[in-house]
Tab-separated table of C-alpha atoms in Angstrom:
chain	number	residue	atom	x	y	z
A	1	ALA	CA	-7.921	-11.040	65.348
A	2	GLN	CA	-10.291	-13.444	65.750
A	3	ARG	CA	-9.979	-16.457	63.605
A	4	VAL	CA	-11.275	-19.815	63.185
A	5	THR	CA	-9.340	-22.243	60.423
A	6	GLN	CA	-10.361	-25.418	59.660
A	7	PRO	CA	-6.904	-26.333	56.654
A	8	GLU	CA	-8.885	-29.085	55.450
A	9	LYS	CA	-11.877	-28.523	52.566
A	10	LEU	CA	-12.352	-32.404	52.199
A	11	LEU	CA	-11.559	-35.374	54.342
A	12	SER	CA	-12.289	-39.040	53.016
A	13	VAL	CA	-11.701	-41.642	54.451
A	14	PHE	CA	-13.147	-45.649	54.687
A	15	LYS	CA	-15.691	-47.127	57.588
A	16	GLY	CA	-14.108	-47.858	60.545
A	17	ALA	CA	-10.939	-45.459	60.020
A	18	PRO	CA	-10.289	-42.729	63.052
A	19	VAL	CA	-10.980	-39.120	61.911
A	20	GLU	CA	-9.471	-35.974	62.977
A	21	LEU	CA	-11.013	-32.738	61.683
A	22	LYS	CA	-8.649	-30.615	62.198
A	23	CYS	CA	-9.617	-26.577	63.737
A	24	ASN	CA	-7.279	-23.831	64.935
A	25	TYR	CA	-8.120	-20.635	66.155
A	26	SER	CA	-6.651	-17.457	67.304
A	27	TYR	CA	-8.324	-15.246	70.085
A	28	SER	CA	-7.335	-12.881	72.814
A	29	GLY	CA	-9.321	-14.282	76.036
A	30	SER	CA	-10.574	-17.246	77.114
A	31	PRO	CA	-11.850	-19.070	74.078
A	32	GLU	CA	-15.725	-20.741	73.747
A	33	LEU	CA	-15.530	-23.199	71.275
A	34	PHE	CA	-17.964	-25.246	68.993
A	35	TRP	CA	-18.425	-27.836	66.627
A	36	TYR	CA	-21.426	-27.516	63.959
A	37	VAL	CA	-22.703	-30.128	61.508
A	38	GLN	CA	-24.779	-30.070	58.732
A	39	TYR	CA	-25.821	-33.406	57.315
A	40	SER	CA	-27.247	-33.331	53.728
A	41	ARG	CA	-30.030	-31.283	53.230
A	42	GLN	CA	-30.974	-30.858	56.969
A	43	ARG	CA	-30.093	-27.569	58.701
A	44	LEU	CA	-26.842	-26.678	60.477
A	45	GLN	CA	-26.670	-27.921	64.134
A	46	LEU	CA	-24.777	-28.105	67.689
A	47	LEU	CA	-22.378	-31.309	67.933
A	48	LEU	CA	-20.597	-30.182	70.571
A	49	ARG	CA	-19.002	-27.643	72.842
A	50	HIS	CA	-15.449	-27.913	74.651
A	51	ILE	CA	-17.336	-26.706	77.755
A	52	SER	CA	-19.318	-29.520	78.623
A	53	ARG	CA	-16.380	-32.058	77.692
A	54	GLU	CA	-18.760	-34.602	76.347
A	55	SER	CA	-18.819	-37.019	73.487
A	56	ILE	CA	-21.843	-37.087	70.678
A	57	LYS	CA	-21.961	-39.580	68.675
A	58	GLY	CA	-18.684	-41.053	69.148
A	59	PHE	CA	-17.226	-37.657	68.710
A	60	THR	CA	-15.128	-36.046	70.848
A	61	ALA	CA	-12.691	-32.295	70.871
A	62	ASP	CA	-10.061	-31.337	73.506
A	63	LEU	CA	-9.082	-27.682	73.789
A	64	ASN	CA	-5.308	-27.533	73.881
A	65	LYS	CA	-4.903	-23.790	74.151
A	66	GLY	CA	-1.101	-24.057	73.805
A	67	GLU	CA	-1.516	-24.966	70.310
A	68	THR	CA	-4.261	-23.207	69.789
A	69	SER	CA	-6.410	-26.199	68.900
A	70	PHE	CA	-10.030	-27.599	68.975
A	71	HIS	CA	-9.946	-30.532	66.775
A	72	LEU	CA	-12.579	-33.100	66.501
A	73	LYS	CA	-11.983	-36.803	67.025
A	74	LYS	CA	-13.726	-40.183	66.425
A	75	PRO	CA	-12.040	-43.512	66.405
A	76	PHE	CA	-14.046	-45.039	64.245
A	77	ALA	CA	-15.980	-43.021	61.084
A	78	GLN	CA	-19.309	-44.475	59.626
A	79	GLU	CA	-21.200	-43.209	56.939
A	80	GLU	CA	-23.903	-41.718	58.524
A	81	ASP	CA	-20.577	-39.317	59.782
A	82	SER	CA	-20.462	-37.517	56.461
A	83	ALA	CA	-21.425	-34.178	56.680
A	84	MET	CA	-20.343	-30.634	56.286
A	85	TYR	CA	-18.116	-29.811	60.070
A	86	TYR	CA	-17.701	-26.228	60.807
A	87	CYS	CA	-15.679	-25.231	63.946
A	88	ALA	CA	-16.643	-21.913	65.993
A	89	LEU	CA	-15.583	-19.830	68.177
A	90	ARG	CA	-17.756	-17.528	70.268
A	91	ASN	CA	-17.063	-13.592	70.599
A	92	THR	CA	-19.108	-12.177	72.866
A	93	ASP	CA	-22.453	-13.522	71.240
A	94	LYS	CA	-21.705	-13.822	68.078
A	95	LEU	CA	-19.996	-17.206	66.279
A	96	ILE	CA	-16.809	-17.146	64.253
A	97	PHE	CA	-17.206	-20.100	61.950
A	98	GLY	CA	-14.265	-22.018	60.135
A	99	THR	CA	-14.510	-22.505	56.391
A	100	GLY	CA	-15.462	-25.787	57.002
A	101	THR	CA	-14.763	-29.477	56.499
A	102	ARG	CA	-16.545	-31.702	54.118
A	103	LEU	CA	-16.203	-35.664	55.979
A	104	GLN	CA	-16.922	-38.264	53.251
A	105	VAL	CA	-17.225	-41.830	54.366
A	106	PHE	CA	-16.818	-44.553	52.411
A	107	PRO	CA	-18.273	-48.169	52.749
B	1	GLY	CA	-34.216	-29.042	71.282
B	2	ALA	CA	-35.248	-25.559	70.558
B	3	VAL	CA	-36.548	-24.642	66.932
B	4	VAL	CA	-36.011	-21.721	64.334
B	5	SER	CA	-38.292	-21.838	62.006
B	6	GLN	CA	-37.106	-19.566	58.752
B	7	HIS	CA	-39.742	-18.781	55.939
B	8	PRO	CA	-39.676	-19.025	52.513
B	9	SER	CA	-36.873	-21.283	52.072
B	10	ARG	CA	-36.850	-20.634	48.081
B	11	VAL	CA	-37.320	-17.670	46.794
B	12	ILE	CA	-36.621	-16.625	42.972
B	13	CYS	CA	-37.380	-12.739	42.037
B	14	LYS	CA	-36.914	-10.260	39.576
B	15	SER	CA	-33.767	-8.017	39.483
B	16	GLY	CA	-35.258	-4.354	41.064
B	17	THR	CA	-37.651	-6.084	43.352
B	18	SER	CA	-37.600	-6.513	47.429
B	19	VAL	CA	-37.878	-9.859	49.048
B	20	LYS	CA	-38.741	-10.802	52.902
B	21	ILE	CA	-37.243	-13.429	54.855
B	22	GLU	CA	-38.920	-14.713	58.715
B	23	CYS	CA	-37.066	-16.059	61.390
B	24	ARG	CA	-38.957	-17.102	64.008
B	25	SER	CA	-38.225	-18.996	67.113
B	26	LEU	CA	-40.641	-21.644	67.682
B	27	ASP	CA	-40.598	-22.347	71.683
B	28	PHE	CA	-38.230	-19.802	72.702
B	29	GLN	CA	-37.841	-16.455	73.427
B	30	ALA	CA	-34.893	-14.504	71.501
B	31	THR	CA	-33.697	-11.639	72.019
B	32	THR	CA	-30.886	-11.638	69.669
B	33	MET	CA	-30.760	-13.085	66.200
B	34	PHE	CA	-27.972	-13.501	63.674
B	35	TRP	CA	-28.644	-13.225	59.837
B	36	TYR	CA	-25.589	-15.360	57.710
B	37	ARG	CA	-24.963	-15.480	54.281
B	38	GLN	CA	-23.100	-18.662	52.745
B	39	PHE	CA	-21.582	-18.590	49.686
B	40	PRO	CA	-20.885	-21.948	47.703
B	41	LYS	CA	-18.500	-23.965	49.062
B	42	LYS	CA	-17.982	-21.607	51.957
B	43	SER	CA	-18.265	-20.634	55.447
B	44	LEU	CA	-20.671	-18.730	56.728
B	45	MET	CA	-20.657	-14.986	57.131
B	46	LEU	CA	-22.202	-13.091	59.693
B	47	MET	CA	-24.496	-10.540	58.202
B	48	ALA	CA	-25.624	-8.655	60.925
B	49	THR	CA	-27.391	-8.957	64.735
B	50	SER	CA	-30.701	-8.534	65.157
B	51	ASN	CA	-31.362	-6.701	68.542
B	52	GLU	CA	-35.210	-7.055	69.657
B	53	GLY	CA	-36.714	-3.786	70.059
B	54	SER	CA	-33.189	-2.001	68.715
B	55	LYS	CA	-31.461	-0.872	65.435
B	56	ALA	CA	-29.690	-3.942	64.061
B	57	THR	CA	-25.840	-4.055	64.595
B	58	TYR	CA	-23.908	-4.799	60.631
B	59	GLU	CA	-20.812	-6.275	60.646
B	60	GLN	CA	-18.200	-4.572	58.232
B	61	GLY	CA	-19.029	-4.126	54.267
B	62	VAL	CA	-22.709	-4.971	55.104
B	63	GLU	CA	-24.831	-2.675	53.783
B	64	LYS	CA	-27.671	-1.384	56.130
B	65	ASP	CA	-30.083	-0.323	53.701
B	66	LYS	CA	-29.738	-2.770	51.693
B	67	PHE	CA	-30.221	-5.466	53.811
B	68	LEU	CA	-32.864	-4.414	56.132
B	69	ILE	CA	-33.585	-6.184	59.782
B	70	ASN	CA	-36.362	-5.451	61.880
B	71	HIS	CA	-36.777	-7.609	65.493
B	72	ALA	CA	-39.978	-6.541	66.597
B	73	SER	CA	-40.656	-9.034	68.948
B	74	LEU	CA	-38.828	-11.972	70.746
B	75	THR	CA	-39.663	-14.278	68.248
B	76	LEU	CA	-39.124	-13.108	65.013
B	77	SER	CA	-36.836	-11.607	63.086
B	78	THR	CA	-37.258	-10.455	59.311
B	79	LEU	CA	-34.177	-9.696	56.702
B	80	THR	CA	-35.567	-7.746	53.811
B	81	VAL	CA	-33.501	-7.657	50.912
B	82	THR	CA	-34.397	-4.412	49.095
B	83	SER	CA	-33.869	-3.681	45.219
B	84	ALA	CA	-32.376	-7.281	45.009
B	85	HIS	CA	-29.481	-7.937	42.121
B	86	PRO	CA	-28.513	-11.094	40.555
B	87	GLU	CA	-25.085	-10.308	43.022
B	88	ASP	CA	-27.568	-10.875	45.766
B	89	SER	CA	-28.067	-14.409	44.718
B	90	SER	CA	-27.106	-16.260	47.473
B	91	PHE	CA	-28.066	-18.672	50.692
B	92	TYR	CA	-29.190	-16.789	53.753
B	93	ILE	CA	-29.689	-18.421	56.637
B	94	CYS	CA	-30.989	-17.301	60.653
B	95	SER	CA	-30.395	-17.860	63.861
B	96	ALA	CA	-31.426	-17.603	67.415
B	97	GLY	CA	-29.610	-17.658	70.399
B	98	GLN	CA	-30.752	-19.415	73.800
B	99	GLY	CA	-28.372	-19.540	76.310
B	100	ILE	CA	-24.718	-19.379	74.590
B	101	ILE	CA	-26.398	-21.938	71.502
B	102	GLN	CA	-27.296	-20.679	68.325
B	103	TYR	CA	-30.253	-22.798	66.772
B	104	PHE	CA	-30.355	-21.991	63.346
B	105	GLY	CA	-33.261	-21.576	60.345
B	106	ALA	CA	-33.006	-23.734	57.597
B	107	GLY	CA	-32.051	-21.353	55.229
B	108	THR	CA	-33.520	-19.615	52.755
B	109	ARG	CA	-31.850	-19.609	48.669
B	110	LEU	CA	-32.324	-16.479	47.076
B	111	SER	CA	-32.078	-16.296	43.519
B	112	VAL	CA	-32.331	-13.042	41.358
B	113	LEU	CA	-33.194	-13.042	37.899
């Protein structure tokens, strides 16, 4: 069955520390994976997708098919990165979301 | 980027009444829109896929007679919660797809008294 797992509900770090938000998936085909972010009082928005292999706001995510992972990383966290982060897997035209990880970056 | 407008942002209603939520793609056409429900501190649960000009596709466990979806045009989908009860109180979010990217509305908080 298709599934997205984000094992951490909350991740707290200090400003300038590295961040890694974990995401593992279960999918029988070739996965398309995304990271969505929801800042306080804002709507959910796309952060990045694996297919574009880009860095957005300093975040990167590499698809590791061997480990079925798509962890989100940033070398130096900023306070404005505090938000809810959702990993999502595309299944036909639908998105399957993980349960989300709240990132708190303290000054 | 593409914008999805969702209205109303908040609604409070009495038990037994029906509530309609609108989802509009403002600057693009969407043959497919999606409706989610988000429980407190939990993930988004896909309720149904709204298909323009045809019947919506509901996820397992979602009552289609309870949650009526209409996608009459390429820019508008509506979700009607019929005969709402307190357990229907939740945050409902729509999204519209443009290519493989989904753009989300700001959500509607429904409170049923």
